[in-house]
Coordinates of C-alpha atoms and ligand atoms in Angstrom, one line a residue:
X1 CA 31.6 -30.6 -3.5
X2 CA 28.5 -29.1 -5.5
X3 CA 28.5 -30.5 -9.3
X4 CA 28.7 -27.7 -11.4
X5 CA 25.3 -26.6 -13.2
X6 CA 24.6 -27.7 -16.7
X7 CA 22.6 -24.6 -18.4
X8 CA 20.8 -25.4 -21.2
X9 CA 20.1 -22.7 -23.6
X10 CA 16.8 -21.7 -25.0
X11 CA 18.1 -22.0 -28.3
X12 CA 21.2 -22.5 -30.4
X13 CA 21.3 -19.4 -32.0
X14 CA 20.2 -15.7 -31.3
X15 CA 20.5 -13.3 -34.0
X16 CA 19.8 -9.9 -33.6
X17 CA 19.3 -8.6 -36.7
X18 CA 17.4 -9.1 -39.9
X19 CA 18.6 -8.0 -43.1
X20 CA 19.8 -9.9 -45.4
X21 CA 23.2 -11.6 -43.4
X22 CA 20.7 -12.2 -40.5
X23 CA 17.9 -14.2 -42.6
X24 CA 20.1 -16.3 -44.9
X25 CA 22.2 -17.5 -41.5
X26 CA 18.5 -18.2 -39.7
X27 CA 17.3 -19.9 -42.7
X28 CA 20.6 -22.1 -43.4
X29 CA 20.9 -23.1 -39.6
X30 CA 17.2 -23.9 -39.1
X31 CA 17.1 -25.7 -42.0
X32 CA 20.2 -27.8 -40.6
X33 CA 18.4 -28.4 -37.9
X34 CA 19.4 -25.9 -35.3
X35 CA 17.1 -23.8 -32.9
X36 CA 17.1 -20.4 -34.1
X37 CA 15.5 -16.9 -32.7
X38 CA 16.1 -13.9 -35.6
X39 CA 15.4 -10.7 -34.0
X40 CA 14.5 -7.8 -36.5
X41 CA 13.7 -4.1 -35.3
X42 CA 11.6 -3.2 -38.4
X43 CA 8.0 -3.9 -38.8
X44 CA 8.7 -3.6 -43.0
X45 CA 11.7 -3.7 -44.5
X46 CA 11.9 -0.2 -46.3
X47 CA 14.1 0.7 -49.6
X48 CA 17.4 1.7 -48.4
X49 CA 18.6 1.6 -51.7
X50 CA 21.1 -0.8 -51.5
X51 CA 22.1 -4.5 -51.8
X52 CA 20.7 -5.9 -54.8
X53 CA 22.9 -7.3 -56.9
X54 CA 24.2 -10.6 -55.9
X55 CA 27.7 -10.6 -57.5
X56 CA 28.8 -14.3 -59.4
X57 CA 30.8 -15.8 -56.9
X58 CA 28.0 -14.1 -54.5
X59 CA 25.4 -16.3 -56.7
X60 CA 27.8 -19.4 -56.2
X61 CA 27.5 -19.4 -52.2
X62 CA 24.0 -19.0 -52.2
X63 CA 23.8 -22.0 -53.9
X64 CA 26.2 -23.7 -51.6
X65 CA 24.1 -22.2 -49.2
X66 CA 21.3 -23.7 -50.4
X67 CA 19.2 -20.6 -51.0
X68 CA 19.6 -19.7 -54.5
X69 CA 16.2 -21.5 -55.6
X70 CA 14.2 -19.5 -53.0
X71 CA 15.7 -16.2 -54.5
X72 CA 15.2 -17.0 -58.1
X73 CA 11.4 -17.8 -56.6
X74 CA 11.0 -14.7 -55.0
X75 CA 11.9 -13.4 -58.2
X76 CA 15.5 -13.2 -58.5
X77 CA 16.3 -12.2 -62.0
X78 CA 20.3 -12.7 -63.7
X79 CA 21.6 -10.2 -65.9
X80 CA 24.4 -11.8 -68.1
X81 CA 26.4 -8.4 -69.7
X82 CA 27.9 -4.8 -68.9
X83 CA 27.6 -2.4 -70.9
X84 CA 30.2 0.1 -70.1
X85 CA 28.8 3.7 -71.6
X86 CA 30.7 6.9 -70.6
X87 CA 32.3 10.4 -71.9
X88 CA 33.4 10.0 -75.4
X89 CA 32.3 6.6 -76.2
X90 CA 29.7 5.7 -78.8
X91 CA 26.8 4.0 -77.2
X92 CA 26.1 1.6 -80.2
X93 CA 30.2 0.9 -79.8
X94 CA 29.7 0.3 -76.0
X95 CA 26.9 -2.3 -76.7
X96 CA 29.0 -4.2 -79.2
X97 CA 31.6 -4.4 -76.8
X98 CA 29.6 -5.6 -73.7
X99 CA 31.2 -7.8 -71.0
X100 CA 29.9 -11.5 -70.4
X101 CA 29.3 -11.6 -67.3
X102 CA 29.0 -15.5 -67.4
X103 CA 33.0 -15.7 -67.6
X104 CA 33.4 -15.5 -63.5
X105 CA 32.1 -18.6 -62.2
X106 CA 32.0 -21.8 -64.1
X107 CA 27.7 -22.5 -64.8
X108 CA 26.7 -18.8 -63.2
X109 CA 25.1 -16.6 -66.0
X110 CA 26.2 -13.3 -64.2
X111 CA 25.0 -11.4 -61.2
X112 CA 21.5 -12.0 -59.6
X113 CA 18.9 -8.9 -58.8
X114 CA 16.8 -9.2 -56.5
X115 CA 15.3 -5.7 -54.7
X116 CA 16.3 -5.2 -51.3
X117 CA 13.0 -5.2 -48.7
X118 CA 12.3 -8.1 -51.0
X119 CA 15.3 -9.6 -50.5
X120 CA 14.9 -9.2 -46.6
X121 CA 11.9 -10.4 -46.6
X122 CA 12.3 -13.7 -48.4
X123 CA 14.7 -15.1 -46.5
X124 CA 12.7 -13.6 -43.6
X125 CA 9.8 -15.6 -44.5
X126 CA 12.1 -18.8 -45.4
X127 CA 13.7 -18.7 -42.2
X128 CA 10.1 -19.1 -40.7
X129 CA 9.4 -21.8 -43.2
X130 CA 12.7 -23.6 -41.9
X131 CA 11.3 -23.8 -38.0
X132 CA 13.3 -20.3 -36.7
X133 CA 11.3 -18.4 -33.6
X134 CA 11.2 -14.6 -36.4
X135 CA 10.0 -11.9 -34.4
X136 CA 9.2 -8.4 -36.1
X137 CA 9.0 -5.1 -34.0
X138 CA 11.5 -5.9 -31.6
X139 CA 13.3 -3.9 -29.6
X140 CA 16.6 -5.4 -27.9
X141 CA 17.2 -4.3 -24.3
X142 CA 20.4 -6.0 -23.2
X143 CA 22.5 -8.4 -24.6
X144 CA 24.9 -10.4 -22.3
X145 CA 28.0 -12.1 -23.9
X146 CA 30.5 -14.8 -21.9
X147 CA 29.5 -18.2 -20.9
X148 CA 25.5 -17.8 -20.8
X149 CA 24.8 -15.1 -23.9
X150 CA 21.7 -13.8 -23.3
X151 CA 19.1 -11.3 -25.0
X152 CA 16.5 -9.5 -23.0
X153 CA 14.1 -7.5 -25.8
X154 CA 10.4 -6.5 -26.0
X155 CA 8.1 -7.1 -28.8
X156 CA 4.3 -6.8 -29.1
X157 CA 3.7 -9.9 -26.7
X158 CA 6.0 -8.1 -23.8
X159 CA 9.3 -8.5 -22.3
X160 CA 11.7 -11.8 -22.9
X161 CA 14.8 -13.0 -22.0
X162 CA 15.8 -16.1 -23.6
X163 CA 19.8 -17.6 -23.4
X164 CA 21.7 -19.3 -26.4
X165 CA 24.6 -21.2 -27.6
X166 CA 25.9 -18.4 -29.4
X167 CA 24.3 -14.7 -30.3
X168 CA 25.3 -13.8 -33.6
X169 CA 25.0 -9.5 -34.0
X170 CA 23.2 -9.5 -37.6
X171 CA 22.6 -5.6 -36.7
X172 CA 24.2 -3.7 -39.4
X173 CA 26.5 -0.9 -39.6
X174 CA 25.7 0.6 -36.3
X175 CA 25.6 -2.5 -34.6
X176 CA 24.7 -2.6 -30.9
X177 CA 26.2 -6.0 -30.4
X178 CA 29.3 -4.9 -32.0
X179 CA 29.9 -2.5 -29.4
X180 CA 28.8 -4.4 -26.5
X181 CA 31.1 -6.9 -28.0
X182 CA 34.1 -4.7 -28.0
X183 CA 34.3 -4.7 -31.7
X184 CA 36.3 -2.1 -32.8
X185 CA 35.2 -1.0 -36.0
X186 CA 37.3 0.2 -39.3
X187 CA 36.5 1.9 -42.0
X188 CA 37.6 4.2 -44.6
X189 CA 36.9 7.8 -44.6
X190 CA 34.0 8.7 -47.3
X191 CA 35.4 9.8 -50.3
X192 CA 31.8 9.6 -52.2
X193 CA 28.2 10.5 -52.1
X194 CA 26.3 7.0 -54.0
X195 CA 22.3 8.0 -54.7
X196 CA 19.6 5.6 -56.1
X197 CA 16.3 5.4 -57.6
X198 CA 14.0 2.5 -58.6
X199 CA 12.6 3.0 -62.0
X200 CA 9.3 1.3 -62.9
X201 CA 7.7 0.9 -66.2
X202 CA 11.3 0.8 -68.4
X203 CA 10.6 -1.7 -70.6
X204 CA 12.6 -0.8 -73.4
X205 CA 15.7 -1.1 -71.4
X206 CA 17.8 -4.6 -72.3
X207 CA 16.5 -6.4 -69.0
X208 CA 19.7 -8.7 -69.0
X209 CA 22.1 -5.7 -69.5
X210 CA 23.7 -3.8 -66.6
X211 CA 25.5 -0.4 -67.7
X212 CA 27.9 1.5 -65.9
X213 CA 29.8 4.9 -66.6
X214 CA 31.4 8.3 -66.1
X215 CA 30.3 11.3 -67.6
X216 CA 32.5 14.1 -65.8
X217 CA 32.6 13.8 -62.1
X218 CA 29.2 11.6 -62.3
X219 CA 29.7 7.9 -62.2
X220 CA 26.6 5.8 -63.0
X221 CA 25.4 2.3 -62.5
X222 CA 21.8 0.7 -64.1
X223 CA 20.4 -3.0 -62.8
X224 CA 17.2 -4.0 -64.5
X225 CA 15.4 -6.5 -61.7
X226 CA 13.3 -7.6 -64.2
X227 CA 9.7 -6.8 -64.8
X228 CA 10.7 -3.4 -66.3
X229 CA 12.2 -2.1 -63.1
X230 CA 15.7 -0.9 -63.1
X231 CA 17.7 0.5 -60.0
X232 CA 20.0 3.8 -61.1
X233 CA 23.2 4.8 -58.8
X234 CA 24.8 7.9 -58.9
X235 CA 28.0 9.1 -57.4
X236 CA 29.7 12.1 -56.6
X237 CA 32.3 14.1 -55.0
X238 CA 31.9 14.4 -51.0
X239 CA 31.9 18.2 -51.4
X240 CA 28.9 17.7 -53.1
X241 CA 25.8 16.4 -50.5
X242 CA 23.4 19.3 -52.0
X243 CA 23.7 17.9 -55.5
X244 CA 20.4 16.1 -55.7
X245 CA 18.7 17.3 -52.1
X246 CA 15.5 19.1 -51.5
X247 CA 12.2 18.7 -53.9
X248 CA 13.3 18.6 -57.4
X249 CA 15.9 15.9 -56.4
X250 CA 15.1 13.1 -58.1
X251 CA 14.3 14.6 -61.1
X252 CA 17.5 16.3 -61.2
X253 CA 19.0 12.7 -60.6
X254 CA 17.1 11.5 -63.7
X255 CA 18.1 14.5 -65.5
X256 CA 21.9 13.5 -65.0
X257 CA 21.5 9.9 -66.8
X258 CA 20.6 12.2 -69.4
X259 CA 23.5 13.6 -70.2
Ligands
LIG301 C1 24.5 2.3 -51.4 C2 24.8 0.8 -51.1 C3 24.6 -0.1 -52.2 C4 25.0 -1.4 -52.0 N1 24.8 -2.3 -53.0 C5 25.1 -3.6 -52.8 C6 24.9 -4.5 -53.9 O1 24.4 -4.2 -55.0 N2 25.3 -5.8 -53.7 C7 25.8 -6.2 -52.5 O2 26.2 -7.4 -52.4 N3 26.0 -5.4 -51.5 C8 25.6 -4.1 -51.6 N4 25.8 -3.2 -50.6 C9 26.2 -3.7 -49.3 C10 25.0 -4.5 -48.6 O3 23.8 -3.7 -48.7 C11 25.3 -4.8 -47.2 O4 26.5 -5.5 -47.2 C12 24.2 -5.7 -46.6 O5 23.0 -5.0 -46.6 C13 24.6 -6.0 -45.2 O6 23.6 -6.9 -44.7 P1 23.4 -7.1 -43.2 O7 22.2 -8.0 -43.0 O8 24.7 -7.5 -42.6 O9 23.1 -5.7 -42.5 P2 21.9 -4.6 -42.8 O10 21.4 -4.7 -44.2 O11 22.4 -3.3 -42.2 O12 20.7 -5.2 -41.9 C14 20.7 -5.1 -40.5 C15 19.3 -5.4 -40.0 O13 19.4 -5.4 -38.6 C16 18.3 -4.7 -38.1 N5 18.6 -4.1 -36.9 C17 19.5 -3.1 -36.6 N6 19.7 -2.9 -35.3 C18 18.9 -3.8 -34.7 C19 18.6 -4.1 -33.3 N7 19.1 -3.4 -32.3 N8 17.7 -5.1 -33.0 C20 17.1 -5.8 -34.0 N9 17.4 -5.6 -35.4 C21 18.2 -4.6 -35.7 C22 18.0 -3.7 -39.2 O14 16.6 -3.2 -39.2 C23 18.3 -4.4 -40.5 O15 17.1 -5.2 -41.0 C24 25.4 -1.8 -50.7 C25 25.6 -0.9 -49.7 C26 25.2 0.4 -49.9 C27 25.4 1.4 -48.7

């Protein structure tokens, strides 16, 4: 009788993917030790306009995770109250009011801000740091799953194929790996349009105070990052994609803040 073959695997971990689930996981398991590849697509990391405020319980796991001090290095900046504005309130009432945003987690000031490529990117580069294979550019060809998981992708320095432990799909929304998986995935029906801008040069705006708020069928959302930039969200009905489209756009956008 043949023995069976023992495979070993390139590496303990594959991820395809990343963002900002895809870097932390690199950085936490090669920092534990583990042999990690992190595939990412992009060659930057471009504003989607989204992810950037790393809720208080959120802050809490990156420190269990260990990567809170590299955030806060790259920049990271807290905001500690809410200011909620809106239809019919006074502002300078709103601002008395404001929310401490230090009351969720016991020795967390409030949510963390950190802008998104950014964000990507530093746990990119500290997944590097920590001894993972990163590899930018890449475009994933195949990946296998069952008892040998394998990814076959090409990047600048050609072809590979290279077999792990376990292939973790890092890949987003869309993800390829999901499907190949078998991963059915749910979600609700879109109810809302959500629009963004990044602001530069508002310094007079309260850098450690977030603001939300309706004003009819507008609801907005301000997060100073610190360094007088602050990220504005808008949404708005479904029915309503044209609202801020074409050239004057954004400065209709502004406009509704304004209101
Ligand atoms: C408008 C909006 C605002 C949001 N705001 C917040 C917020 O303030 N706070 C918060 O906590 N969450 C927020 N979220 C949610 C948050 O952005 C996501 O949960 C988070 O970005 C998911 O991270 P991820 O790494 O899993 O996926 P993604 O961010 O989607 O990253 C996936 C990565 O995989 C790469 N990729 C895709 N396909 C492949 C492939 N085939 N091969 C290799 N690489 C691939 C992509 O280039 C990308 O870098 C927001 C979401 C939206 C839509």
């Amino acid at each position: 009788m043949q023995p069976e073959e023992t495979v070993i695997a390139d590496f303990d971990l594959i991820i395809v993917g990343g963002g900002i689930g895809g870097g932390a996981l690199a950085t936490v398991m090669a920092r534990a030790g583990r042999s990690v590849l992190l595939l990412e697509q992009s060659e930057v990391y471009e504003d989607k306009v989204r992810g950037e405020w790393i809720s208080p319980w959120g802050v809490a796991e990156t420190r269990r995770l260990g990567i809170y001090d590299t955030l806060v290095a790259a920049g990271g900046h807290h905001l500690t109250r809410l200011v909620g504005y809106g239809a019919g309130v006074d502002p300078a009432e709103a601002e008395k009011l404001a929310m401490d945003l230090g009351m969720f987690v016991p020795d967390v000031p409030g949510p963390l801000c950190i802008g998104h490529p950014h964000h990507c990117q530093t746990l990119f580069d500290a997944a590097s740091k920590a001894g993972a294979d990163t590899r930018r550019g890449v475009t994933v060809n195949e990946v296998v799953l069952g008892a040998e998981p394998t990814v076959r992708f090409t990047d600048s320095s050609g072809e590979h194929c290279h077999t792990a432990r376990l292939v973790v799909g890092a890949d987003g929304r869309m993800s390829a790996v999901r499907k190949t998986a078998g991963i059915t995935l749910h979600r609700d029906e879109p109810h809302h349009w959500f629009a963004g801008l990044l602001v530069e040069g508002a310094h007079d705006w309260d850098e450690l105070a977030q603001a939300t708020g309706t004003e009819g069928d507008f609801h907005f959302l301000a997060f100073p990052q610190g360094e007088g930039r602050v990220r504005i969200y808008g949404g708005y009905p479904i029915e309503e994609a044209k609202r801020f489209a074409g050239s004057e756009g954004a400065r209709k956008f502004i406009d509704a803040f304004a209101i």
